[in-house]
Coordinates of C-alpha atoms and ligand atoms in Angstrom, one line a residue:
M1000 CA -26.6 1.6 -4.3
N1001 CA -23.0 2.3 -3.5
G1002 CA -23.7 2.7 0.3
N1003 CA -21.1 4.5 2.4
R1004 CA -18.2 2.5 1.0
G1005 CA -15.0 4.0 0.3
L1006 CA -11.9 3.1 -1.8
L1007 CA -8.1 3.7 -0.7
I1008 CA -5.2 2.7 -2.8
G1009 CA -1.7 2.3 -1.9
R1010 CA 1.1 0.1 -3.2
M1011 CA 2.2 -0.8 0.1
Q1012 CA 5.7 -1.6 -0.6
P1013 CA 5.8 -2.5 2.2
V1014 CA 2.7 -1.9 4.5
H1015 CA 3.6 0.6 7.2
K1016 CA 2.2 2.4 10.1
G1017 CA 1.2 5.3 8.0
H1018 CA -1.0 3.0 6.1
I1019 CA -2.6 1.7 9.4
S1020 CA -3.2 5.3 10.6
V1021 CA -5.1 6.3 7.3
I1022 CA -7.2 3.0 7.5
L1023 CA -8.1 3.5 10.9
D1024 CA -8.8 7.0 10.4
T1025 CA -10.9 6.5 7.3
L1026 CA -12.8 3.5 8.8
K1027 CA -14.4 6.2 11.2
E1028 CA -15.8 8.0 8.0
V1029 CA -17.3 5.0 6.1
D1030 CA -19.2 1.8 6.9
E1031 CA -16.7 -0.4 4.5
L1032 CA -13.4 0.3 3.3
I1033 CA -12.1 -1.2 -0.1
I1034 CA -8.1 -1.2 0.1
G1035 CA -6.7 -1.4 -3.3
I1036 CA -3.2 -2.8 -3.6
G1037 CA -1.7 -0.7 -6.4
S1038 CA 0.6 -1.9 -9.1
A1039 CA -0.2 -5.5 -7.8
E1040 CA 1.7 -7.0 -10.7
K1041 CA 4.9 -5.4 -9.9
S1042 CA 7.7 -7.1 -7.7
H1043 CA 11.4 -7.7 -7.5
T1044 CA 12.5 -4.1 -8.3
N1045 CA 13.9 -1.4 -6.0
S1046 CA 10.9 0.5 -5.7
N1047 CA 8.5 -2.4 -5.9
P1048 CA 10.3 -5.3 -4.1
F1049 CA 7.2 -7.4 -3.0
T1050 CA 4.7 -9.3 -4.9
G1051 CA 1.0 -8.5 -4.9
G1052 CA 0.4 -11.7 -3.0
E1053 CA 2.9 -10.8 -0.3
R1054 CA 1.5 -7.4 0.1
I1055 CA -2.0 -8.8 0.6
L1056 CA -0.4 -11.1 3.1
M1057 CA 1.2 -8.2 5.0
L1058 CA -2.0 -6.2 5.0
T1059 CA -4.2 -9.1 6.2
K1060 CA -1.7 -9.9 9.0
A1061 CA -1.4 -6.2 10.0
L1062 CA -5.3 -5.7 10.1
R1063 CA -5.6 -8.7 12.3
E1064 CA -3.0 -7.4 14.5
Y1065 CA -4.9 -4.1 15.0
N1066 CA -8.0 -6.1 15.6
I1067 CA -9.9 -4.3 12.7
D1068 CA -13.2 -6.2 12.2
T1069 CA -12.8 -8.3 9.0
S1070 CA -16.3 -7.5 7.8
R1071 CA -15.6 -3.9 7.4
Y1072 CA -12.7 -4.1 4.5
Y1073 CA -12.0 -5.8 1.3
I1074 CA -8.3 -6.3 0.0
I1075 CA -8.3 -6.0 -3.8
P1076 CA -5.2 -6.4 -5.9
L1077 CA -5.3 -3.7 -8.6
E1078 CA -3.0 -4.3 -11.7
D1079 CA -1.9 -1.2 -13.6
I1080 CA -3.0 -0.7 -17.0
A1081 CA -1.3 1.6 -19.8
C1082 CA -4.1 3.9 -20.4
N1083 CA -5.0 6.4 -17.8
S1084 CA -8.4 7.3 -19.5
L1085 CA -9.6 3.9 -19.0
W1086 CA -8.2 3.3 -15.5
V1087 CA -11.2 4.1 -13.5
G1088 CA -13.4 1.7 -15.3
H1089 CA -10.6 -0.9 -14.7
V1090 CA -10.8 -0.1 -11.0
K1091 CA -14.6 -0.4 -10.9
M1092 CA -14.4 -3.7 -12.8
L1093 CA -12.5 -5.3 -10.0
T1094 CA -13.8 -3.5 -6.7
P1095 CA -17.4 -3.6 -4.9
P1096 CA -19.3 -0.5 -5.6
F1097 CA -17.9 2.6 -3.8
S1098 CA -19.1 6.4 -3.4
K1099 CA -16.0 8.0 -2.5
V1100 CA -12.1 7.6 -2.9
Y1101 CA -9.4 8.6 -0.4
S1102 CA -6.1 9.5 -2.0
G1103 CA -3.2 12.2 -2.0
N1104 CA -2.3 11.2 -5.5
S1105 CA -3.0 14.0 -8.1
L1106 CA -3.4 11.9 -10.9
V1107 CA -5.8 9.5 -9.0
Q1108 CA -7.8 12.5 -7.7
Q1109 CA -8.1 13.9 -11.4
L1110 CA -9.2 10.7 -12.9
F1111 CA -12.0 10.1 -10.2
E1112 CA -13.4 13.7 -10.2
E1113 CA -13.7 13.5 -13.9
V1114 CA -16.3 11.0 -13.4
N1115 CA -17.8 13.0 -10.5
I1116 CA -16.6 10.6 -7.6
P1117 CA -15.8 12.8 -4.8
V1118 CA -11.9 12.4 -3.6
T1119 CA -10.8 13.3 -0.1
Q1120 CA -6.9 13.9 0.7
P1121 CA -6.1 12.1 3.8
V1122 CA -3.9 13.7 6.4
L1123 CA -0.5 12.2 6.3
F1124 CA 1.0 11.0 9.8
N1125 CA 4.7 11.3 10.7
R1126 CA 5.5 11.2 6.9
T1127 CA 9.3 11.7 7.3
E1128 CA 9.4 8.1 8.8
Y1129 CA 6.1 6.4 7.9
S1130 CA 6.9 6.2 4.2
G1131 CA 7.5 3.2 2.0
T1132 CA 10.6 4.9 0.3
E1133 CA 12.1 5.2 4.0
V1134 CA 11.2 1.9 4.9
R1135 CA 13.0 0.3 1.9
K1136 CA 15.9 2.7 2.2
R1137 CA 16.6 1.6 5.8
I1138 CA 16.1 -2.0 5.1
L1139 CA 18.7 -1.6 2.2
N1140 CA 21.2 0.1 4.7
N1141 CA 20.5 -2.2 7.6
E1142 CA 19.2 0.8 9.6
N1143 CA 16.3 0.6 12.2
W1144 CA 13.1 0.0 10.0
K1145 CA 11.3 -2.3 12.3
D1146 CA 9.6 0.4 14.3
L1147 CA 8.0 1.9 11.2
V1148 CA 5.9 -1.3 10.3
P1149 CA 3.5 -3.4 12.4
Q1150 CA 4.9 -6.5 14.2
S1151 CA 3.1 -8.8 12.0
V1152 CA 4.8 -7.0 9.0
V1153 CA 8.1 -7.5 10.2
K1154 CA 7.3 -11.2 10.6
V1155 CA 6.1 -11.6 6.9
I1156 CA 9.3 -9.7 5.6
K1157 CA 11.4 -12.2 7.6
D1158 CA 9.3 -15.3 6.4
I1159 CA 9.8 -14.1 2.7
K1160 CA 13.5 -13.1 3.3
G1161 CA 12.4 -9.6 2.2
V1162 CA 15.7 -7.9 3.6
E1163 CA 17.9 -10.1 1.7
R1164 CA 15.7 -9.6 -1.5
I1165 CA 16.0 -5.8 -1.4
Q1166 CA 19.6 -6.0 -0.6
K1167 CA 20.3 -8.3 -3.5
L1168 CA 18.0 -6.3 -5.9
N1169 CA 20.3 -3.2 -5.5
K1170 CA 23.5 -5.1 -6.0
K1171 CA 25.2 -4.3 -9.3
E1172 CA 26.4 -7.0 -11.7
I1173 CA 30.0 -7.6 -10.9
S1174 CA 30.8 -6.7 -14.7
E1175 CA 29.3 -3.1 -13.9
L1176 CA 31.6 -2.6 -10.9
V1177 CA 34.9 -3.0 -12.9
Ligands
ATP403 P1 6.3 5.1 -1.5 O1 7.2 5.8 -0.7 O2 6.7 3.6 -2.0 O3 5.4 5.7 -2.6 P2 4.1 5.5 0.4 O4 4.4 5.5 1.9 O5 3.9 6.8 -0.3 O6 5.2 4.7 -0.2 P3 1.9 4.2 -1.0 O7 1.9 2.6 -0.9 O8 2.4 4.8 -2.2 O9 2.8 4.7 0.3 O10 0.5 4.5 -0.6 C1 0.0 5.8 -0.8 C2 -1.1 6.1 0.1 O11 -1.0 5.6 1.4 C3 -1.3 7.5 0.1 O12 -2.1 8.2 -0.8 C4 -1.8 7.8 1.6 O13 -3.2 7.9 1.5 C5 -1.3 6.7 2.3 N1 -0.2 7.0 3.3 C6 1.1 6.7 3.0 N2 1.8 7.0 3.8 C7 1.2 7.6 4.7 C8 1.2 8.4 6.1 N3 2.4 8.5 6.6 N4 0.2 8.7 6.8 C9 -1.1 8.7 6.3 N5 -1.2 8.0 5.0 C10 -0.3 7.5 4.2
MG404 MG1 3.7 6.9 -2.4

C-alpha cells in the first residue's frame, strides 16, 4: 500500500523560497512527502556548487525554520544514473513507496507516466526570482540573494563558505586569461 505519499524532486542548488512554497503546497495534498535531492553526487561545479550532504543540511534546517512537522517528510539523496530507462526503478529502490509525483520536468513526467505513476505539475511561485540559477548568479555577482532563500539557508551557506566557493569556481585559470 503506497498510501497518500508523494514524491518531489529538486537539485536544490541551493534550497530557495520556491522550493519551500511548493513543499508547503504539496503537503496540503499528501499525508507524507518524499523530497528527493537530485544529482546528489554532483558538487563543486558552477551549476551544482553544493554537495548532496550540504543540500540535506540546508533543507533540514529550512523545514525546521518553517515549523514543518518532521513526521511528514523524508529527505532522500538521489544520485543520477546513466540510463533513463532504468531511472524510475533506481528512484523506487531508494525511496519509501509513493503513489504520485510532483514535477515540472518533462523527462521526469514522461518516465513516471510510462509506468502509470501520475505526475502533477506544481505551480511556480515568483519564478523570476525564486530559481536556483538566479540565486547562484546573484551570489556570483555579489548581488542581493539573501532574500531569495530561507534565513537558515543563508546561515548554512555562510558556515560552509559557499559564496567564496561559487566565486572561486567561476574564476578562470590565470593561464586562460592571457
Ligand atoms: P535551477 O535553476 O538550478 O535548475 P530550480 O530553481 O529550477 O534550480 P531545482 O532544484 O531544479 O530548482 O528544482 C526543481 C523543482 O523545484 C521544480 O520541478 C519545481 O517543482 C520546484 N521549484 C523550483 N522553483 C520553484 C518556484 N519558484 N516555485 C515553485 N516550485 C519551484
Ligand atoms: Mg531547475
